[in-house]
């Protein structure tokens, strides 16, 4: 999270970033200091030439002048400074900054970054994907990154006095689950403190972090942790990440228990819609058009109001083992991929989360089959969960408990990938457009982003979920063919068209908002009851 002292940006670089100075006097510097050439100019993509390569003295201000911070948007003088810095970093004068330019230009300014870090900077700002940053892309990257840094600074500044001291660093790291001593906090402080005051002001904070390609800024991650307590009835979400402090104090299992209770409540309340979805996925077709109202009437006529909750018991029971297995698998996979970070990046999170989800689904998949069979069962067909399991085992064998396993596993990747990608997109949009004094978006924005991303994930993986359900139910359809996944896909497309892959989508989406609302309210109450500390 914090970087080594060697990466500290020299004060002369900070003069350029978002800082106005009135009536400055420039002083001359040896032209060799800013106008060198790249060791390998051909390594940068060709671009529009710039007529003159400036010297460092063009933008290095008199240190005797006082600094006055300005807004991120800057003014004409800052625009000039950014142009000069761009030209200084553009060491071969071709109008574009590539990794090679950054390596040489930053070294001349006393800033040392690894090649991997510089590649991340270029990749983050390269909108037209030409392998380098033109001036517009360069400015956009710096201002966007600086805005995030400003939000983090304000979040760390607990006293709201414009400075961060060692106690505030300790408190912020404690919130993230990392306990450090005052001596360690002082060491972190000294690495950023340029004037020896043992506090960090905004300029020092920005200078230290601005040209470092931080993907995971701690305070933003803490506020924007994509929580899996938003139970939408599916179990393919990437699991929650718990801090070291939560693991050490045992708060993690309380979070899991509270989340499990919230999921049980929301699934029970929306069980009629879930059963209707399963019936429509299996029985609805062009020749047998099943609408929502007709489906509910049919269920009540066949088994009474109580039948609306058929299959809900096993759906609730499987929450506990699945959550526990997913959490343990996620922690082990994090270690296997060599991550020692408190929180993972989006790619690592997708890989670890997908593998953890696959492990959990593999372990409890027979329960998924039982849920489908019970939901499709007629009144009196099974006396309970155990009786249903016995019938399947005796008539179809052990293999029946893993019917539809392949499409279920394949559905994890589009679900988790799109869920995380949409959430990150919404998060970044909010931070860029609406964040002003804090990175904390508030409950409503978090719920809206989580619900939207989960819904998009469901939509993307829904055809695979439908095929999975039909494969689970094949033995219940008398005289029906036992088809493989690909054969079933082809059969649905041929007989029902592409819309056949989305049967039951309406009740599925209708239960999203009530599911999220109920799970959030119950989760908050259970957290209080279990003594979970809210951050």
Short mmCIF file of C-alpha atoms in Angstrom, two decimals:
data_model
loop_
_atom_site.label_atom_id
_atom_site.label_comp_id
_atom_site.label_asym_id
_atom_site.label_seq_id
_atom_site.Cartn_x
_atom_site.Cartn_y
_atom_site.Cartn_z
CA UNK A 1 0.00 0.00 0.00
CA UNK A 2 2.74 2.47 0.99
CA UNK A 3 5.86 2.58 -1.19
CA UNK A 4 9.55 2.64 -0.41
CA UNK A 5 11.38 5.89 0.12
CA UNK A 6 13.25 5.48 -3.15
CA UNK A 7 10.02 6.13 -5.05
CA UNK A 8 9.49 9.57 -3.53
CA UNK A 9 8.86 12.20 -6.18
CA UNK A 10 11.34 15.11 -5.94
CA UNK A 11 9.88 18.52 -5.09
CA UNK A 12 10.74 19.92 -8.54
CA UNK A 13 8.33 17.48 -10.18
CA UNK A 14 5.56 18.47 -7.81
CA UNK A 15 5.75 22.06 -9.05
CA UNK A 16 4.03 20.95 -12.24
CA UNK A 17 1.03 19.13 -10.76
CA UNK A 18 -2.05 21.13 -9.90
CA UNK A 19 -0.10 23.94 -8.27
CA UNK A 20 -0.19 27.64 -9.18
CA UNK A 21 2.62 30.10 -8.43
CA UNK A 22 2.21 33.79 -9.08
CA UNK A 23 4.70 35.79 -11.19
CA UNK A 24 7.46 33.19 -11.07
CA UNK A 25 10.96 33.84 -12.32
CA UNK A 26 12.43 30.96 -14.34
CA UNK A 27 16.09 30.23 -14.00
CA UNK A 28 18.42 28.67 -16.57
CA UNK A 29 19.53 25.07 -16.35
CA UNK A 30 21.88 23.10 -18.54
CA UNK A 31 19.86 22.00 -21.58
CA UNK A 32 21.24 18.53 -21.19
CA UNK A 33 19.07 18.09 -18.11
CA UNK A 34 15.77 17.82 -19.96
CA UNK A 35 16.37 17.26 -23.63
CA UNK A 36 18.07 13.87 -23.85
CA UNK A 37 17.19 11.27 -26.47
CA UNK A 38 15.80 7.81 -25.94
CA UNK A 39 18.27 4.96 -25.96
CA UNK A 40 16.02 3.27 -28.52
CA UNK A 41 13.66 5.79 -30.14
CA UNK A 42 12.27 3.11 -32.40
CA UNK A 43 10.74 1.37 -29.40
CA UNK A 44 8.05 4.06 -29.24
CA UNK A 45 5.23 4.10 -31.81
CA UNK A 46 5.56 6.94 -34.36
CA UNK A 47 3.52 10.04 -33.62
CA UNK A 48 3.15 13.71 -34.49
CA UNK A 49 6.47 15.57 -34.05
CA UNK A 50 6.87 18.38 -31.54
CA UNK A 51 8.90 21.31 -32.86
CA UNK A 52 11.01 22.02 -29.78
CA UNK A 53 12.23 19.92 -26.85
CA UNK A 54 12.18 22.04 -23.68
CA UNK A 55 14.69 22.13 -20.90
CA UNK A 56 14.03 21.47 -17.25
CA UNK A 57 14.51 25.13 -16.53
CA UNK A 58 11.37 25.94 -18.50
CA UNK A 59 9.23 24.52 -15.75
CA UNK A 60 11.42 24.37 -12.68
CA UNK A 61 10.23 27.25 -10.51
CA UNK A 62 12.23 29.33 -8.12
CA UNK A 63 12.14 27.43 -4.82
CA UNK A 64 11.85 30.68 -2.97
CA UNK A 65 8.37 31.30 -4.32
CA UNK A 66 5.40 30.13 -2.28
CA UNK A 67 3.00 27.50 -3.58
CA UNK A 68 -0.73 27.93 -3.79
CA UNK A 69 -2.76 24.80 -4.47
CA UNK A 70 -5.42 25.11 -7.13
CA UNK A 71 -8.33 22.98 -8.28
CA UNK A 72 -7.75 19.79 -10.20
CA UNK A 73 -9.09 21.39 -13.36
CA UNK A 74 -6.27 23.95 -13.16
CA UNK A 75 -5.91 27.08 -15.26
CA UNK A 76 -3.84 28.43 -18.15
CA UNK A 77 -0.63 28.34 -16.11
CA UNK A 78 -1.13 24.74 -15.08
CA UNK A 79 -1.97 23.84 -18.66
CA UNK A 80 1.39 25.33 -19.66
CA UNK A 81 3.19 23.43 -16.91
CA UNK A 82 1.62 20.13 -17.95
CA UNK A 83 2.64 20.78 -21.56
CA UNK A 84 6.20 21.45 -20.47
CA UNK A 85 6.33 18.33 -18.30
CA UNK A 86 4.89 16.29 -21.17
CA UNK A 87 7.62 17.56 -23.48
CA UNK A 88 10.31 16.85 -20.89
CA UNK A 89 9.11 13.26 -20.54
CA UNK A 90 8.75 12.92 -24.31
CA UNK A 91 12.51 12.42 -24.60
CA UNK A 92 12.57 11.68 -28.35
CA UNK A 93 10.23 14.56 -29.21
CA UNK A 94 7.70 12.56 -31.22
CA UNK A 95 4.57 13.87 -29.45
CA UNK A 96 3.87 10.66 -27.54
CA UNK A 97 5.13 9.20 -24.26
CA UNK A 98 5.83 5.47 -24.30
CA UNK A 99 7.33 3.24 -21.61
CA UNK A 100 10.85 3.91 -22.90
CA UNK A 101 10.28 7.68 -22.70
CA UNK A 102 8.97 7.40 -19.15
CA UNK A 103 11.92 5.26 -18.07
CA UNK A 104 14.50 7.76 -19.30
CA UNK A 105 12.57 10.96 -18.54
CA UNK A 106 11.66 10.03 -14.97
CA UNK A 107 15.20 8.87 -14.19
CA UNK A 108 16.45 12.32 -15.18
CA UNK A 109 13.95 13.81 -12.76
CA UNK A 110 15.10 11.51 -9.97
CA UNK A 111 11.94 9.37 -10.07
CA UNK A 112 12.49 5.62 -10.25
CA UNK A 113 9.74 3.24 -11.31
CA UNK A 114 9.87 -0.39 -12.43
CA UNK A 115 9.09 -1.24 -16.04
CA UNK A 116 5.92 -3.02 -14.88
CA UNK A 117 4.71 0.13 -13.10
CA UNK A 118 5.41 2.29 -16.14
CA UNK A 119 3.57 -0.14 -18.40
CA UNK A 120 0.55 0.11 -16.10
CA UNK A 121 0.65 3.92 -16.31
CA UNK A 122 0.69 3.85 -20.12
CA UNK A 123 -1.99 1.15 -20.27
CA UNK A 124 -4.25 3.06 -17.86
CA UNK A 125 -4.12 6.27 -19.89
CA UNK A 126 -3.84 4.90 -23.43
CA UNK A 127 -7.40 5.41 -24.70
CA UNK A 128 -6.67 4.86 -28.40
CA UNK A 129 -4.52 1.75 -27.73
CA UNK A 130 -1.53 2.95 -29.75
CA UNK A 131 0.99 2.04 -27.05
CA UNK A 132 1.74 5.59 -25.91
CA UNK A 133 0.19 8.64 -24.29
CA UNK A 134 -0.46 11.74 -26.33
CA UNK A 135 -0.83 15.03 -24.45
CA UNK A 136 -4.59 14.74 -23.97
CA UNK A 137 -4.30 11.18 -22.63
CA UNK A 138 -1.40 12.21 -20.37
CA UNK A 139 -3.37 15.07 -18.80
CA UNK A 140 -6.53 12.96 -18.42
CA UNK A 141 -4.58 10.20 -16.63
CA UNK A 142 -2.87 12.57 -14.21
CA UNK A 143 -6.05 14.48 -13.33
CA UNK A 144 -8.14 11.34 -12.90
CA UNK A 145 -5.48 9.75 -10.69
CA UNK A 146 -5.01 12.95 -8.70
CA UNK A 147 -8.74 13.17 -8.03
CA UNK A 148 -8.67 9.69 -6.50
CA UNK A 149 -5.65 10.63 -4.43
CA UNK A 150 -7.47 13.72 -3.16
CA UNK A 151 -10.43 11.59 -2.08
CA UNK A 152 -8.11 9.22 -0.24
CA UNK A 153 -6.29 12.11 1.42
CA UNK A 154 -9.56 13.56 2.70
CA UNK A 155 -10.61 10.15 3.99
CA UNK A 156 -7.30 9.69 5.83
CA UNK A 157 -7.44 13.21 7.26
CA UNK A 158 -9.65 12.27 10.23
CA UNK A 159 -9.15 15.64 11.95
CA UNK A 160 -9.97 17.56 8.78
CA UNK A 161 -7.01 19.90 9.31
CA UNK A 162 -5.36 19.38 5.92
CA UNK A 163 -2.59 17.19 7.35
CA UNK A 164 -2.09 13.50 8.11
CA UNK A 165 -0.17 12.49 11.23
CA UNK A 166 1.01 9.10 12.49
CA UNK A 167 -2.12 8.54 14.59
CA UNK A 168 -4.35 9.03 11.55
CA UNK A 169 -2.20 6.58 9.56
CA UNK A 170 -2.50 4.01 12.37
CA UNK A 171 -6.29 4.47 12.56
CA UNK A 172 -6.77 4.17 8.79
CA UNK A 173 -4.66 1.01 8.60
CA UNK A 174 -6.53 -0.38 11.61
CA UNK A 175 -9.78 0.16 9.69
CA UNK A 176 -8.29 -1.98 6.93
CA UNK A 177 -7.39 -4.70 9.44
CA UNK A 178 -3.66 -3.90 9.62
CA UNK A 179 -2.27 -3.10 13.07
CA UNK A 180 1.06 -1.26 13.14
CA UNK A 181 3.06 0.33 15.91
CA UNK A 182 3.58 4.07 16.28
CA UNK A 183 7.20 3.56 15.29
CA UNK A 184 6.12 1.89 12.03
CA UNK A 185 3.62 4.69 11.39
CA UNK A 186 6.40 7.26 11.89
CA UNK A 187 8.55 5.38 9.39
CA UNK A 188 5.77 5.52 6.79
CA UNK A 189 5.29 9.20 7.57
CA UNK A 190 9.00 10.02 7.12
CA UNK A 191 9.05 8.37 3.69
CA UNK A 192 6.54 10.98 2.46
CA UNK A 193 7.42 13.96 4.67
CA UNK A 194 9.48 16.41 2.59
CA UNK A 195 9.78 19.28 5.07
CA UNK A 196 10.49 17.43 8.33
CA UNK A 197 7.24 18.42 10.12
CA UNK A 198 6.28 14.76 10.79
CA UNK A 199 2.93 15.43 9.12
CA UNK A 200 1.93 15.01 5.49
CA UNK A 201 0.10 17.79 3.70
CA UNK A 202 -1.76 17.40 0.41
CA UNK A 203 1.23 18.36 -1.75
CA UNK A 204 3.51 15.79 -0.09
CA UNK A 205 0.86 13.08 -0.37
CA UNK A 206 0.26 13.84 -4.04
CA UNK A 207 3.96 14.09 -4.88
CA UNK A 208 4.62 10.68 -3.36
CA UNK A 209 1.80 8.82 -5.11
CA UNK A 210 0.91 10.66 -8.32
CA UNK A 211 3.16 8.85 -10.77
CA UNK A 212 2.66 5.51 -9.12
CA UNK A 213 0.02 3.37 -10.92
CA UNK A 214 -2.00 2.41 -7.84
CA UNK A 215 -4.89 0.13 -8.81
CA UNK A 216 -6.15 -0.46 -5.29
CA UNK A 217 -6.27 2.68 -3.20
CA UNK A 218 -7.04 1.38 0.31
CA UNK A 219 -9.75 3.75 1.46
CA UNK A 220 -11.66 3.45 -1.82
CA UNK A 221 -11.47 -0.32 -1.62
CA UNK A 222 -12.70 -0.28 1.96
CA UNK A 223 -15.79 1.74 1.03
CA UNK A 224 -16.41 -0.04 -2.26
CA UNK A 225 -15.86 -3.67 -1.19
CA UNK A 226 -18.22 -5.65 -3.42
CA UNK A 227 -20.25 -7.41 -0.75
CA UNK A 228 -21.87 -10.79 -1.35
CA UNK A 229 -24.58 -10.14 1.23
CA UNK A 230 -26.70 -8.94 -1.69
CA UNK A 231 -28.35 -12.33 -2.17
CA UNK A 232 -30.10 -12.50 -5.55
CA UNK A 233 -30.79 -16.23 -5.33
CA UNK A 234 -27.75 -17.36 -7.31
CA UNK A 235 -24.53 -18.62 -5.75
CA UNK A 236 -21.93 -17.65 -8.34
CA UNK A 237 -20.76 -14.38 -6.79
CA UNK A 238 -17.06 -13.92 -6.01
CA UNK A 239 -16.72 -14.28 -2.21
CA UNK A 240 -16.12 -11.46 0.24
CA UNK A 241 -12.61 -10.50 1.26
CA UNK A 242 -11.96 -10.19 4.99
CA UNK A 243 -9.24 -8.09 6.54
CA UNK A 244 -6.46 -9.55 8.69
CA UNK A 245 -8.08 -8.01 11.76
CA UNK A 246 -11.45 -9.63 10.98
CA UNK A 247 -9.78 -13.01 10.56
CA UNK A 248 -7.76 -12.61 13.75
CA UNK A 249 -10.68 -11.54 15.95
CA UNK A 250 -13.16 -14.03 14.51
CA UNK A 251 -15.36 -11.33 12.96
CA UNK A 252 -15.18 -13.18 9.63
CA UNK A 253 -17.41 -16.04 10.77
CA UNK A 254 -19.90 -13.56 12.22
CA UNK A 255 -20.05 -11.85 8.83
CA UNK A 256 -20.62 -15.23 7.19
CA UNK A 257 -23.35 -16.16 9.69
CA UNK A 258 -25.05 -12.78 9.23
CA UNK A 259 -24.79 -13.16 5.45
CA UNK A 260 -26.15 -16.70 5.63
CA UNK A 261 -29.12 -15.59 7.73
CA UNK A 262 -29.81 -12.71 5.36
CA UNK A 263 -29.67 -15.09 2.38
CA UNK A 264 -32.03 -17.54 4.07
CA UNK A 265 -34.55 -14.78 4.78
CA UNK A 266 -34.44 -13.31 1.26
CA UNK A 267 -34.64 -16.72 -0.46
CA UNK A 268 -37.59 -17.76 1.69
CA UNK A 269 -39.46 -14.53 0.95
CA UNK A 270 -38.89 -14.83 -2.80
CA UNK A 271 -39.21 -18.65 -3.04
CA UNK A 272 -42.55 -18.57 -4.97
CA UNK A 273 -40.90 -16.55 -7.75
CA UNK A 274 -37.91 -18.90 -7.76
CA UNK A 275 -40.11 -22.00 -8.09
CA UNK A 276 -42.08 -20.35 -10.88
CA UNK A 277 -38.80 -19.61 -12.68
CA UNK A 278 -37.79 -23.30 -12.52
CA UNK A 279 -41.21 -24.44 -13.82
CA UNK A 280 -41.05 -21.96 -16.71
CA UNK A 281 -37.46 -22.97 -17.57
CA UNK A 282 -38.45 -26.64 -17.84
CA UNK A 283 -42.08 -26.67 -19.05
CA UNK A 284 -42.62 -23.42 -20.96
CA UNK A 285 -42.34 -23.64 -24.74
CA UNK A 286 -43.96 -22.28 -27.91
CA UNK A 287 -46.69 -24.89 -27.70
CA UNK A 288 -47.05 -24.58 -23.90
CA UNK A 289 -47.00 -20.87 -23.17
CA UNK A 290 -46.75 -20.39 -19.41
CA UNK A 291 -47.31 -16.89 -18.06
CA UNK A 292 -46.59 -15.72 -14.53
CA UNK A 293 -50.21 -15.41 -13.39
CA UNK A 294 -51.13 -18.76 -14.93
CA UNK A 295 -48.07 -20.36 -13.36
CA UNK A 296 -48.99 -19.20 -9.85
CA UNK A 297 -52.61 -20.33 -10.30
CA UNK A 298 -51.42 -23.73 -11.54
CA UNK A 299 -49.10 -24.21 -8.54
CA UNK A 300 -51.80 -23.27 -6.02
CA UNK A 301 -54.40 -25.52 -7.67
CA UNK A 302 -51.99 -28.46 -7.70
CA UNK A 303 -50.69 -28.24 -4.13
CA UNK A 304 -52.18 -25.28 -2.30
CA UNK A 305 -50.41 -22.12 -1.14
CA UNK A 306 -47.78 -24.15 0.71
CA UNK A 307 -46.56 -25.63 -2.58
CA UNK A 308 -45.23 -22.20 -3.57
CA UNK A 309 -42.29 -22.87 -1.22
CA UNK A 310 -41.54 -26.38 -2.51
CA UNK A 311 -37.77 -26.85 -2.79
CA UNK A 312 -36.97 -23.83 -0.61
CA UNK A 313 -35.76 -25.94 2.32
CA UNK A 314 -32.79 -27.42 0.47
CA UNK A 315 -32.12 -24.01 -1.15
CA UNK A 316 -31.67 -22.50 2.33
CA UNK A 317 -29.75 -25.45 3.79
CA UNK A 318 -27.07 -25.29 1.10
CA UNK A 319 -26.16 -21.68 1.96
CA UNK A 320 -24.00 -22.63 4.96
CA UNK A 321 -21.76 -25.32 3.40
CA UNK A 322 -21.41 -23.39 0.16
CA UNK A 323 -20.38 -20.13 1.88
CA UNK A 324 -17.90 -21.91 4.14
CA UNK A 325 -16.30 -23.93 1.33
CA UNK A 326 -16.14 -20.89 -0.97
CA UNK A 327 -14.48 -18.77 1.73
CA UNK A 328 -11.87 -21.42 2.61
CA UNK A 329 -11.14 -22.18 -1.04
CA UNK A 330 -10.80 -18.46 -1.84
CA UNK A 331 -8.24 -17.95 0.94
CA UNK A 332 -6.21 -20.99 -0.18
CA UNK A 333 -6.27 -19.93 -3.84
CA UNK A 334 -5.09 -16.44 -2.88
CA UNK A 335 -2.04 -18.06 -1.28
CA UNK A 336 -1.45 -20.35 -4.25
CA UNK A 337 -1.41 -17.45 -6.74
CA UNK A 338 1.16 -15.78 -4.51
CA UNK A 339 -0.83 -12.76 -3.44
CA UNK A 340 0.13 -11.21 -0.12
CA UNK A 341 -2.10 -8.20 -0.61
CA UNK A 342 -4.94 -7.39 1.77
CA UNK A 343 -7.24 -7.03 -1.24
CA UNK A 344 -6.82 -8.41 -4.74
CA UNK A 345 -6.93 -6.65 -8.08
CA UNK A 346 -9.91 -7.30 -10.33
CA UNK A 347 -8.15 -9.93 -12.50
CA UNK A 348 -6.78 -11.86 -9.53
CA UNK A 349 -10.14 -11.55 -7.80
CA UNK A 350 -11.91 -12.97 -10.86
CA UNK A 351 -9.51 -15.94 -11.10
CA UNK A 352 -9.52 -16.72 -7.37
CA UNK A 353 -13.27 -16.13 -7.06
CA UNK A 354 -14.14 -18.28 -10.06
CA UNK A 355 -11.99 -21.18 -8.83
CA UNK A 356 -13.42 -20.86 -5.32
CA UNK A 357 -16.94 -20.81 -6.75
CA UNK A 358 -16.21 -23.91 -8.83
CA UNK A 359 -14.89 -25.71 -5.74
CA UNK A 360 -17.96 -24.82 -3.69
CA UNK A 361 -20.40 -25.69 -6.49
CA UNK A 362 -18.69 -29.05 -7.05
CA UNK A 363 -19.09 -29.88 -3.37
CA UNK A 364 -22.77 -28.99 -3.01
CA UNK A 365 -23.99 -29.66 -6.58
CA UNK A 366 -26.12 -32.69 -5.58
CA UNK A 367 -28.12 -30.27 -3.42
CA UNK A 368 -28.75 -28.12 -6.52
CA UNK A 369 -30.17 -31.17 -8.31
CA UNK A 370 -32.37 -31.99 -5.29
CA UNK A 371 -33.68 -28.40 -5.23
CA UNK A 372 -34.69 -28.61 -8.90
CA UNK A 373 -36.33 -32.03 -8.54
CA UNK A 374 -38.29 -30.95 -5.42
CA UNK A 375 -39.45 -27.74 -7.13
CA UNK A 376 -40.71 -29.74 -10.11
CA UNK A 377 -42.22 -32.52 -7.99
CA UNK A 378 -45.95 -33.16 -7.70
CA UNK A 379 -47.79 -33.08 -4.37
CA UNK A 380 -47.07 -36.31 -2.47
CA UNK A 381 -44.35 -37.44 -4.90
CA UNK A 382 -41.63 -37.04 -2.26
CA UNK A 383 -42.06 -37.00 1.51
CA UNK A 384 -39.00 -34.80 1.95
CA UNK A 385 -35.40 -34.10 0.95
CA UNK A 386 -34.06 -37.50 2.02
CA UNK A 387 -36.87 -39.36 0.26
CA UNK A 388 -36.18 -37.44 -2.96
CA UNK A 389 -32.47 -38.31 -2.74
CA UNK A 390 -33.31 -42.02 -2.24
CA UNK A 391 -35.61 -42.07 -5.29
CA UNK A 392 -32.94 -40.49 -7.51
CA UNK A 393 -30.21 -42.82 -6.24
CA UNK A 394 -32.30 -45.99 -6.70
CA UNK A 395 -33.73 -45.17 -10.15
CA UNK A 396 -30.92 -43.19 -11.80
CA UNK A 397 -27.73 -43.84 -9.86
CA UNK A 398 -25.07 -41.50 -8.46
CA UNK A 399 -24.41 -39.84 -11.85
CA UNK A 400 -27.88 -38.24 -11.73
CA UNK A 401 -26.71 -35.97 -8.91
CA UNK A 402 -24.28 -34.29 -11.33
CA UNK A 403 -26.53 -33.77 -14.34
CA UNK A 404 -26.06 -30.25 -15.70
CA UNK A 405 -22.71 -29.93 -13.91
CA UNK A 406 -20.78 -28.73 -17.00
CA UNK A 407 -23.07 -25.80 -17.97
CA UNK A 408 -23.20 -24.84 -14.29
CA UNK A 409 -19.39 -24.63 -14.10
CA UNK A 410 -19.19 -22.75 -17.40
CA UNK A 411 -21.74 -20.23 -16.11
CA UNK A 412 -19.44 -19.16 -13.28
CA UNK A 413 -16.99 -17.37 -15.60
CA UNK A 414 -19.41 -15.01 -17.43
CA UNK A 415 -21.36 -14.39 -14.23
CA UNK A 416 -18.38 -13.50 -12.04
CA UNK A 417 -16.52 -11.70 -14.84
CA UNK A 418 -19.37 -9.43 -15.90
CA UNK A 419 -20.47 -8.87 -12.30
CA UNK A 420 -16.99 -7.60 -11.33
CA UNK A 421 -16.47 -5.65 -14.56
CA UNK A 422 -19.81 -3.81 -14.32
CA UNK A 423 -19.26 -3.08 -10.63
CA UNK A 424 -15.79 -1.63 -11.31
CA UNK A 425 -17.19 0.46 -14.19
CA UNK A 426 -20.00 1.87 -12.04
CA UNK A 427 -17.60 2.50 -9.17
CA UNK A 428 -15.14 4.42 -11.35
CA UNK A 429 -17.97 6.39 -12.97
CA UNK A 430 -19.29 7.47 -9.58
CA UNK A 431 -15.81 8.37 -8.30
CA UNK A 432 -15.11 10.50 -11.39
CA UNK A 433 -18.47 12.23 -11.63
CA UNK A 434 -19.91 12.53 -8.14
CA UNK A 435 -17.19 12.03 -5.50
CA UNK A 436 -16.19 15.31 -3.90
CA UNK A 437 -15.21 15.14 -0.22
CA UNK A 438 -15.07 11.39 0.34
CA UNK A 439 -14.81 8.08 -1.49
CA UNK A 440 -17.74 6.80 0.60
CA UNK A 441 -20.73 6.52 -1.78
CA UNK A 442 -23.37 5.72 0.84
CA UNK A 443 -25.64 2.70 1.17
CA UNK A 444 -28.02 3.51 -1.68
CA UNK A 445 -25.29 3.84 -4.32
CA UNK A 446 -23.58 0.64 -3.12
CA UNK A 447 -26.85 -1.31 -3.25
CA UNK A 448 -27.68 0.07 -6.69
CA UNK A 449 -24.24 -0.77 -8.10
CA UNK A 450 -24.22 -4.25 -6.54
CA UNK A 451 -27.73 -5.03 -7.77
CA UNK A 452 -27.01 -3.79 -11.30
CA UNK A 453 -23.75 -5.72 -11.63
CA UNK A 454 -25.27 -8.94 -10.26
CA UNK A 455 -28.24 -8.63 -12.60
CA UNK A 456 -25.94 -8.16 -15.59
CA UNK A 457 -23.98 -11.23 -14.52
CA UNK A 458 -27.20 -13.24 -14.28
CA UNK A 459 -28.33 -12.08 -17.70
CA UNK A 460 -25.06 -13.13 -19.31
CA UNK A 461 -25.05 -16.62 -17.77
CA UNK A 462 -28.82 -17.23 -17.94
CA UNK A 463 -28.82 -19.52 -21.05
CA UNK A 464 -26.31 -21.80 -19.31
CA UNK A 465 -28.44 -21.76 -16.14
CA UNK A 466 -31.54 -22.73 -18.16
CA UNK A 467 -29.73 -25.62 -19.88
CA UNK A 468 -28.41 -26.76 -16.49
CA UNK A 469 -31.95 -26.82 -15.04
CA UNK A 470 -33.35 -28.74 -18.01
CA UNK A 471 -30.57 -31.32 -17.78
CA UNK A 472 -31.27 -31.72 -14.06
CA UNK A 473 -34.95 -32.27 -14.84
CA UNK A 474 -34.63 -34.57 -17.89
CA UNK A 475 -35.45 -37.77 -15.97
CA UNK A 476 -38.71 -36.25 -14.68
CA UNK A 477 -40.03 -35.71 -18.22
CA UNK A 478 -41.66 -38.99 -19.24
CA UNK A 479 -40.57 -40.13 -22.68
CA UNK A 480 -38.25 -37.13 -23.02
CA UNK A 481 -34.81 -37.54 -24.62
CA UNK A 482 -31.66 -37.51 -22.44
CA UNK A 483 -29.56 -34.91 -24.27
CA UNK A 484 -26.07 -33.55 -23.72
CA UNK A 485 -25.43 -29.86 -23.14
CA UNK A 486 -24.61 -29.03 -26.78
CA UNK A 487 -27.48 -31.16 -28.10
CA UNK A 488 -29.89 -29.43 -25.72
CA UNK A 489 -28.67 -25.99 -26.84
CA UNK A 490 -29.24 -26.93 -30.47
CA UNK A 491 -32.65 -28.43 -29.69
CA UNK A 492 -33.83 -25.26 -27.89
CA UNK A 493 -32.59 -22.96 -30.68
CA UNK A 494 -34.18 -25.15 -33.35
CA UNK A 495 -37.58 -25.60 -31.69
CA UNK A 496 -37.99 -22.36 -29.72
CA UNK A 497 -35.53 -19.89 -31.17
CA UNK A 498 -33.02 -17.78 -29.16
CA UNK A 499 -35.81 -16.56 -26.83
CA UNK A 500 -36.18 -20.15 -25.63
CA UNK A 501 -32.88 -19.75 -23.77
CA UNK A 502 -34.47 -17.02 -21.62
CA UNK A 503 -37.62 -18.79 -20.40
CA UNK A 504 -38.40 -17.77 -16.82
CA UNK A 505 -36.35 -14.58 -17.01
CA UNK A 506 -39.24 -12.36 -15.87
CA UNK A 507 -39.81 -13.97 -12.43
CA UNK A 508 -36.04 -14.24 -12.03
CA UNK A 509 -35.58 -10.47 -12.41
CA UNK A 510 -38.72 -9.67 -10.43
CA UNK A 511 -37.16 -11.19 -7.33
CA UNK A 512 -33.88 -9.24 -7.58
CA UNK A 513 -34.96 -5.99 -5.88
CA UNK A 514 -36.94 -7.62 -3.02
CA UNK A 515 -34.09 -10.13 -2.52
CA UNK A 516 -31.47 -7.40 -2.23
CA UNK A 517 -33.63 -5.23 0.03
CA UNK A 518 -34.55 -8.06 2.40
CA UNK A 519 -31.01 -9.47 2.57
CA UNK A 520 -29.54 -6.03 3.34
CA UNK A 521 -32.01 -5.21 6.13
CA UNK A 522 -31.68 -8.67 7.74
CA UNK A 523 -27.88 -8.54 7.40
CA UNK A 524 -27.70 -5.21 9.23
CA UNK A 525 -29.89 -6.48 12.07
CA UNK A 526 -27.91 -9.72 12.39
CA UNK A 527 -24.62 -7.79 12.43
CA UNK A 528 -25.87 -5.82 15.45
CA UNK A 529 -27.11 -9.00 17.15
CA UNK A 530 -23.78 -10.78 16.58
CA UNK A 531 -21.69 -7.80 17.65
CA UNK A 532 -20.10 -7.20 14.27
CA UNK A 533 -18.32 -3.86 14.16
CA UNK A 534 -19.43 -1.71 11.25
CA UNK A 535 -16.83 0.27 9.40
#
